[in-house]
C-alpha atoms as a printed R data frame, in Angstrom:
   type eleno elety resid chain resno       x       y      z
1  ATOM     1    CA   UNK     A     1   8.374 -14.615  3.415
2  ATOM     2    CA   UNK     A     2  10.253 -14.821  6.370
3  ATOM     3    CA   UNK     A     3   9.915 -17.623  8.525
4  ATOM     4    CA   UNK     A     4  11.148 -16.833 12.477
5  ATOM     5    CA   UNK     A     5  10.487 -18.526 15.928
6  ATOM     6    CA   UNK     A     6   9.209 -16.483 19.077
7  ATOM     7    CA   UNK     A     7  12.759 -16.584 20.666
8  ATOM     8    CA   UNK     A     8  14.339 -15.046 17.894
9  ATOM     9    CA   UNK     A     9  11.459 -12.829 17.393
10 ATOM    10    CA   UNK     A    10  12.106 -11.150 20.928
11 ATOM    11    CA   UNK     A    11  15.537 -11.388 21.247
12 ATOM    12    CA   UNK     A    12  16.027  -9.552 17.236
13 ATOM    13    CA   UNK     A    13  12.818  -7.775 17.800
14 ATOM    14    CA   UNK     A    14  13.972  -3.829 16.646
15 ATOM    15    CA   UNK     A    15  16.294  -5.852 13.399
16 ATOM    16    CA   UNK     A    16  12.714  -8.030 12.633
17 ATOM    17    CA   UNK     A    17  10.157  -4.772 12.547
18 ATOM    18    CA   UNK     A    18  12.983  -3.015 10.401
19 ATOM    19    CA   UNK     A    19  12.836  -5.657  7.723
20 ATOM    20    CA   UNK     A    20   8.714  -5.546  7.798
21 ATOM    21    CA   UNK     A    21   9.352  -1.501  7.506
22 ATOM    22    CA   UNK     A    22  11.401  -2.290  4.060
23 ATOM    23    CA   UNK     A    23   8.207  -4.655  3.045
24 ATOM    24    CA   UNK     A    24   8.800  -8.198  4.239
25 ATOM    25    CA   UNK     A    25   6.316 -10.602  5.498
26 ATOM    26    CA   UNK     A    26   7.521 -12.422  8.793
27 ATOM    27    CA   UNK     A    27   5.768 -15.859  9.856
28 ATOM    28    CA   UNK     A    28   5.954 -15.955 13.557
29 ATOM    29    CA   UNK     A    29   6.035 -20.378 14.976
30 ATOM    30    CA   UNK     A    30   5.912 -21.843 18.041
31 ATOM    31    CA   UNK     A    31   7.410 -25.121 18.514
32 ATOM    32    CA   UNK     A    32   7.666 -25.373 14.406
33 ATOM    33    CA   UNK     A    33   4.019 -24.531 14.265
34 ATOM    34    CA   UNK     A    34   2.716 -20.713 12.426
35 ATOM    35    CA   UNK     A    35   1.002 -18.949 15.130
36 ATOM    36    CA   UNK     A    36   1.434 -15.424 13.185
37 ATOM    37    CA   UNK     A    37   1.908 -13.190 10.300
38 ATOM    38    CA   UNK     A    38   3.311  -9.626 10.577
39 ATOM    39    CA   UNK     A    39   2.769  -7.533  7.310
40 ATOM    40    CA   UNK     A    40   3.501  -4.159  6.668
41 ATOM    41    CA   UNK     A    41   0.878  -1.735  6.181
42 ATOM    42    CA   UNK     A    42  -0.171  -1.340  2.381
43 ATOM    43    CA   UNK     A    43   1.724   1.598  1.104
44 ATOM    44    CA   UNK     A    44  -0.142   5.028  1.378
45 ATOM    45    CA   UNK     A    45  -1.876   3.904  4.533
46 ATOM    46    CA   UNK     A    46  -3.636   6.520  6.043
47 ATOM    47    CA   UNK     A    47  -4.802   5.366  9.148
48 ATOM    48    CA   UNK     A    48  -5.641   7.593 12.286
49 ATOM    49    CA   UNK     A    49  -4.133   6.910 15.405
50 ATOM    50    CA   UNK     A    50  -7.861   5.606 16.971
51 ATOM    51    CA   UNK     A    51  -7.949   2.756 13.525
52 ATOM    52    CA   UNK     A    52  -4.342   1.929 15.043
53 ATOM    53    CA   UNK     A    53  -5.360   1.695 18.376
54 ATOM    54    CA   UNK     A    54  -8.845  -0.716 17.589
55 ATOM    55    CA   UNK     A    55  -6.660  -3.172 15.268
56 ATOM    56    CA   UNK     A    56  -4.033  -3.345 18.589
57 ATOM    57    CA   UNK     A    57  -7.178  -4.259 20.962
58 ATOM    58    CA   UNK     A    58  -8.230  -6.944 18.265
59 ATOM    59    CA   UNK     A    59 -11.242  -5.271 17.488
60 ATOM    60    CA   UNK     A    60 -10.995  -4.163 14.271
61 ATOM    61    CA   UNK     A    61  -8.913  -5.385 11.223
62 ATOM    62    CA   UNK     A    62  -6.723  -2.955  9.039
63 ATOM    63    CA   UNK     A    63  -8.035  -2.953  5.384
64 ATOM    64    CA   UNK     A    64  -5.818  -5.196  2.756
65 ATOM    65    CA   UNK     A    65  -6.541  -3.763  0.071
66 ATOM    66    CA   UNK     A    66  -8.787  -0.438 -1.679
67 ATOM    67    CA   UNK     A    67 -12.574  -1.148 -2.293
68 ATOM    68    CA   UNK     A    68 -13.234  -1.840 -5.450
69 ATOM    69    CA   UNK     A    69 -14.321   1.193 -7.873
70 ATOM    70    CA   UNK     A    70 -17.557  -1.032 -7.863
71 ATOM    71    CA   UNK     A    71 -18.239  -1.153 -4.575
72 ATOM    72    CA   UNK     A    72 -18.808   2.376 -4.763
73 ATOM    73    CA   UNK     A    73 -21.301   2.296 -7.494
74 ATOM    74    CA   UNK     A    74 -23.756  -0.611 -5.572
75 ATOM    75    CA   UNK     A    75 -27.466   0.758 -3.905
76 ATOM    76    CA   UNK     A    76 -27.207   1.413 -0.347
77 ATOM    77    CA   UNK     A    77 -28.542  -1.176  2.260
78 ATOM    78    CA   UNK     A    78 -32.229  -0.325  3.009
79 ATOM    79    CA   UNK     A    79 -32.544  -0.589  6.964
80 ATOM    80    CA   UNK     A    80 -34.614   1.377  9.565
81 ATOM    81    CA   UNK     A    81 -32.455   3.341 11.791
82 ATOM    82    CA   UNK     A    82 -34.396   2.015 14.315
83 ATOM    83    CA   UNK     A    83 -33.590  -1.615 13.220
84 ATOM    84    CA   UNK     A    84 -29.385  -0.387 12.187
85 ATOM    85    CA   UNK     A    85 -29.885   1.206 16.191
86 ATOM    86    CA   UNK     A    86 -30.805  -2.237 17.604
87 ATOM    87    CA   UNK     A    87 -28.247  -4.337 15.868
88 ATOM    88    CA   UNK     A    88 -25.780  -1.881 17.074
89 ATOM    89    CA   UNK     A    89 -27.093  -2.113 20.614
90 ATOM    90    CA   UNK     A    90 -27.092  -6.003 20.736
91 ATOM    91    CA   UNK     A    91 -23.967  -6.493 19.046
92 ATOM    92    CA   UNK     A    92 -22.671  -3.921 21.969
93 ATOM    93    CA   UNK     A    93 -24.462  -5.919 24.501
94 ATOM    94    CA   UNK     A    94 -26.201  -3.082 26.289
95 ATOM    95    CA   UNK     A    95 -29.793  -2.041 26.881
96 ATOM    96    CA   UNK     A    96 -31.488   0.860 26.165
């Protein structure tokens, strides 16, 4: 992994994101201390332009890695749509 400074970030920006393109980590400090980590997508990455968008705003995170084959195979959570409705409402912060 690649190890650059904020300066150099900006200044090589274009030369940076072309050598996370080929697959390289970069760890992004300030002052000497990690403040980031750019990654490349995983290979095969089929992500829609809205996924994109929500990871940009910080509010969602783009998967690391596949679900495991078992995930698939575990029983469904067992909630009301009336309860799944509220949590989605509160965590939203709105009123209905």
């Amino acid at each position: 992994m690649a190890t650059v400074n904020i300066a150099d970030l900006k200044n090589n920006l274009s030369a940076r994101l072309e050598r996370v393109r080929a697959g390289e980590e970069l760890l992004v400090k300030d002052r000497n201390r990690p403040i980031a980590k750019i990654v490349p997508l995983a290979s095969g990455e089929d992500l829609e332009a809205e996924e994109m968008e929500l990871a940009a705003m910080g509010l969602a995170r783009l998967p690391t890695s596949n679900l495991p084959a078992s995930f698939w195979r575990s029983p469904a959570p067992r909630v009301s749509l009336k309860d799944a409705v509220a949590a989605v409402v509160s965590e939203r912060g709105e009123s209905r």
